[in-house]
C-alpha positions as a LaTeX table, in Angstrom:
\begin{tabular}{lrrr}
\hline
Residue & $x$ (\AA) & $y$ (\AA) & $z$ (\AA) \\
\hline
Met1 & 81.03 & 106.29 & 91.84 \\
Ser2 & 81.87 & 107.66 & 88.40 \\
Ala3 & 84.59 & 110.19 & 87.69 \\
Pro4 & 83.52 & 113.84 & 87.61 \\
Thr5 & 82.79 & 115.19 & 84.15 \\
Asp6 & 84.33 & 118.56 & 85.05 \\
Pro7 & 88.10 & 118.06 & 85.36 \\
Tyr8 & 88.30 & 121.23 & 87.45 \\
Ala9 & 86.11 & 119.55 & 90.07 \\
Asp10 & 88.68 & 116.73 & 90.43 \\
Arg11 & 90.72 & 117.71 & 93.48 \\
Cys12 & 93.53 & 115.42 & 92.32 \\
Leu13 & 93.98 & 117.83 & 89.40 \\
Val14 & 92.91 & 121.23 & 90.78 \\
Asp15 & 92.89 & 122.32 & 94.42 \\
Asp16 & 89.99 & 124.34 & 95.92 \\
Ala17 & 91.69 & 127.74 & 95.90 \\
Thr18 & 92.80 & 127.39 & 92.28 \\
His19 & 89.34 & 126.15 & 91.31 \\
Arg20 & 87.70 & 129.24 & 92.85 \\
Ser21 & 90.22 & 131.61 & 91.26 \\
Leu22 & 89.81 & 130.03 & 87.81 \\
Ala23 & 86.01 & 130.19 & 88.12 \\
Leu24 & 86.17 & 133.88 & 89.02 \\
Cys25 & 88.58 & 134.65 & 86.14 \\
Arg26 & 86.41 & 132.75 & 83.64 \\
Ala27 & 83.32 & 134.64 & 84.81 \\
Ile28 & 85.09 & 137.97 & 84.34 \\
Ile29 & 86.47 & 136.96 & 80.93 \\
Ser30 & 83.06 & 135.83 & 79.66 \\
Asn31 & 81.32 & 139.02 & 80.82 \\
Pro32 & 80.79 & 141.18 & 77.70 \\
Thr33 & 81.21 & 144.40 & 79.73 \\
Thr34 & 84.72 & 143.49 & 80.91 \\
Asp35 & 87.26 & 145.99 & 79.62 \\
Pro36 & 90.17 & 144.69 & 77.46 \\
Gly37 & 92.84 & 145.28 & 80.13 \\
Thr38 & 90.94 & 143.30 & 82.75 \\
Arg39 & 90.25 & 140.52 & 80.22 \\
Ile40 & 94.00 & 140.29 & 79.44 \\
Ser41 & 94.84 & 140.26 & 83.14 \\
Cys42 & 92.34 & 137.47 & 83.85 \\
Leu43 & 93.50 & 135.40 & 80.86 \\
Ala44 & 97.10 & 135.77 & 82.05 \\
Lys45 & 96.02 & 134.68 & 85.55 \\
Cys46 & 94.26 & 131.61 & 84.08 \\
Thr47 & 97.32 & 130.58 & 82.07 \\
Ser48 & 99.52 & 131.08 & 85.13 \\
His49 & 97.23 & 128.94 & 87.30 \\
Leu50 & 97.02 & 126.20 & 84.68 \\
Asp51 & 100.79 & 126.23 & 84.10 \\
Ser52 & 101.42 & 125.82 & 87.83 \\
Leu53 & 99.14 & 122.83 & 88.45 \\
Pro54 & 101.31 & 119.91 & 89.65 \\
Arg55 & 99.87 & 117.44 & 87.12 \\
Val56 & 100.36 & 119.92 & 84.29 \\
Arg57 & 103.97 & 120.54 & 85.32 \\
Ala58 & 104.52 & 116.78 & 85.56 \\
Phe59 & 103.07 & 116.37 & 82.07 \\
Asp60 & 105.36 & 119.09 & 80.68 \\
Val61 & 108.38 & 117.28 & 82.09 \\
Gln62 & 107.42 & 113.62 & 81.62 \\
Ala63 & 105.37 & 113.59 & 78.41 \\
Pro64 & 108.30 & 114.27 & 76.02 \\
Arg65 & 110.13 & 111.27 & 77.52 \\
Asp66 & 107.01 & 109.12 & 77.32 \\
Ile67 & 106.41 & 110.14 & 73.71 \\
Arg68 & 109.98 & 109.23 & 72.73 \\
Gln69 & 109.69 & 105.92 & 74.61 \\
Ser70 & 106.37 & 105.00 & 72.97 \\
Gln71 & 107.75 & 105.88 & 69.52 \\
Lys72 & 110.75 & 103.59 & 70.08 \\
Ala73 & 108.66 & 100.71 & 71.45 \\
Pro74 & 108.03 & 97.82 & 69.07 \\
Ser75 & 104.54 & 97.65 & 67.66 \\
Thr76 & 102.37 & 95.19 & 69.57 \\
Thr77 & 98.72 & 94.32 & 69.59 \\
Asp78 & 98.58 & 95.24 & 73.26 \\
Asn79 & 98.96 & 99.04 & 73.39 \\
Ala80 & 99.51 & 98.95 & 77.14 \\
Lys81 & 102.82 & 97.13 & 76.59 \\
Ser82 & 104.12 & 99.87 & 74.29 \\
Leu83 & 103.09 & 102.78 & 76.53 \\
Pro84 & 105.36 & 103.98 & 79.32 \\
Ser85 & 104.31 & 103.23 & 82.89 \\
Ser86 & 103.69 & 106.91 & 83.68 \\
Ala87 & 101.08 & 107.07 & 80.89 \\
Ser88 & 98.49 & 105.80 & 83.37 \\
Thr89 & 98.57 & 109.27 & 84.96 \\
Trp90 & 97.52 & 110.95 & 81.70 \\
Thr91 & 93.75 & 110.99 & 82.23 \\
Pro92 & 90.99 & 112.49 & 80.05 \\
Gly93 & 90.53 & 115.22 & 82.68 \\
Leu94 & 94.19 & 116.18 & 82.41 \\
Met95 & 93.90 & 116.24 & 78.61 \\
Gln96 & 90.98 & 118.67 & 78.92 \\
Ile97 & 92.95 & 120.94 & 81.26 \\
Leu98 & 95.99 & 120.84 & 78.94 \\
Leu99 & 93.80 & 121.72 & 75.97 \\
Asp100 & 92.12 & 124.51 & 77.96 \\
Arg101 & 95.58 & 125.86 & 78.83 \\
Ala102 & 96.63 & 125.96 & 75.17 \\
Leu103 & 93.37 & 127.64 & 74.16 \\
Ala104 & 93.74 & 130.19 & 77.00 \\
Phe105 & 97.14 & 131.15 & 75.57 \\
Lys106 & 95.50 & 131.45 & 72.13 \\
Asp107 & 92.78 & 133.70 & 73.59 \\
Leu108 & 95.45 & 135.76 & 75.36 \\
Ala109 & 97.34 & 136.18 & 72.08 \\
Ala110 & 94.15 & 137.40 & 70.39 \\
Ala111 & 93.38 & 139.79 & 73.28 \\
Tyr112 & 96.88 & 141.28 & 73.10 \\
Leu113 & 96.50 & 141.69 & 69.34 \\
Arg114 & 93.17 & 143.51 & 69.77 \\
Ser115 & 94.83 & 145.83 & 72.29 \\
Gly116 & 97.61 & 146.64 & 69.81 \\
Asp117 & 100.40 & 144.71 & 71.56 \\
Ala118 & 101.75 & 142.61 & 68.69 \\
Gln119 & 104.93 & 141.56 & 70.54 \\
Asn120 & 103.02 & 139.90 & 73.42 \\
Ser121 & 100.55 & 138.50 & 70.92 \\
Ala122 & 103.38 & 136.83 & 68.99 \\
Phe123 & 104.83 & 135.37 & 72.21 \\
Asn124 & 101.47 & 133.88 & 73.21 \\
Phe125 & 100.79 & 132.48 & 69.73 \\
Asp126 & 104.23 & 130.84 & 69.87 \\
Arg127 & 103.37 & 129.32 & 73.27 \\
Thr128 & 99.98 & 128.16 & 71.95 \\
Val129 & 101.56 & 126.40 & 68.97 \\
Thr130 & 104.18 & 124.72 & 71.18 \\
Leu131 & 101.51 & 123.42 & 73.57 \\
Leu132 & 99.18 & 122.22 & 70.80 \\
Glu133 & 102.01 & 120.44 & 68.97 \\
Ser134 & 102.96 & 118.75 & 72.24 \\
Leu135 & 99.36 & 117.62 & 72.76 \\
Thr136 & 99.20 & 116.28 & 69.20 \\
Leu137 & 102.18 & 114.04 & 69.91 \\
Ala138 & 100.86 & 113.01 & 73.33 \\
Ile139 & 97.35 & 111.91 & 72.30 \\
Pro140 & 98.36 & 108.21 & 72.17 \\
Leu141 & 99.41 & 108.46 & 75.84 \\
Phe142 & 95.91 & 109.37 & 76.97 \\
Ser143 & 93.15 & 106.92 & 77.71 \\
Ile144 & 90.42 & 108.94 & 76.04 \\
Gln145 & 87.49 & 107.49 & 74.15 \\
Asn146 & 87.20 & 109.89 & 71.20 \\
Lys147 & 90.82 & 110.28 & 70.10 \\
Gly148 & 89.78 & 111.21 & 66.55 \\
Gly149 & 87.58 & 114.05 & 67.76 \\
Thr150 & 90.30 & 115.29 & 70.09 \\
Glu151 & 92.86 & 115.16 & 67.28 \\
Ser152 & 90.52 & 117.16 & 65.01 \\
Leu153 & 89.92 & 119.79 & 67.69 \\
Ile154 & 93.64 & 120.18 & 68.38 \\
Ala155 & 94.49 & 120.27 & 64.65 \\
Ser156 & 91.89 & 122.99 & 64.03 \\
Ala157 & 93.13 & 125.09 & 66.96 \\
Leu158 & 96.72 & 124.58 & 65.79 \\
Leu159 & 95.94 & 125.81 & 62.27 \\
Gln160 & 94.17 & 128.88 & 63.68 \\
Ala161 & 97.09 & 129.62 & 66.01 \\
Leu162 & 99.65 & 129.21 & 63.22 \\
Gly163 & 97.66 & 131.55 & 60.98 \\
Gly164 & 97.29 & 134.16 & 63.71 \\
Trp165 & 100.96 & 133.91 & 64.64 \\
Ala166 & 102.07 & 134.29 & 61.01 \\
Asp167 & 99.88 & 137.38 & 60.60 \\
Val168 & 101.32 & 138.95 & 63.76 \\
Glu169 & 104.91 & 138.22 & 62.71 \\
Gln170 & 104.22 & 139.78 & 59.32 \\
Ser171 & 102.72 & 142.87 & 60.98 \\
Leu172 & 105.96 & 143.16 & 62.98 \\
Gly173 & 107.92 & 143.14 & 59.70 \\
Arg174 & 109.31 & 139.64 & 60.20 \\
Asn175 & 108.28 & 138.35 & 56.79 \\
Ala176 & 110.77 & 135.45 & 56.69 \\
Lys177 & 109.53 & 134.15 & 60.04 \\
Ala178 & 105.90 & 134.59 & 58.93 \\
Ala179 & 106.64 & 132.57 & 55.78 \\
Lys180 & 108.21 & 129.75 & 57.84 \\
Ile181 & 105.18 & 129.65 & 60.14 \\
Arg182 & 102.82 & 129.50 & 57.15 \\
Met183 & 104.83 & 126.59 & 55.75 \\
Arg184 & 104.28 & 124.74 & 59.04 \\
Ala185 & 100.53 & 125.22 & 58.59 \\
Asp186 & 100.64 & 123.56 & 55.16 \\
\hline
\end{tabular}
């Protein structure tokens, strides 16, 4: 039996109740007649659900250690020897969920900006950038087939998030912070 292509269908990653709630929120978000307040509420619910998944929380705690360990490991021809033992839990499905979480924060930042709430927009852009930078460093830990494509997708989303965040910071009058963020994008 092959692994499910939808990581949200994998009950090791997402339980039934969370799966149903996420599906409902995504349906509401994608409905063009949904009002902005409801869209923001559903995006916030999605990010909350994704943040609270046990595997996601484990990644947030363990991945920085694994990244440091893999960077210190001597270069070998056998990548498995240089990766930490917990790296076997970083599956392609988990990578997809982590990427979806970062992009949900990016969408939430954009929704707040459209509603005129620049402060919450800046916070969510900051969170997006932090998550995407973490994923960029963690890609070697994942056993995914198209690492180059994943890296390109993350890099593109990161550049968009940095640009959006810099614009929001500038609109808030924080020009020095906006300039620092733009330098990170270069």
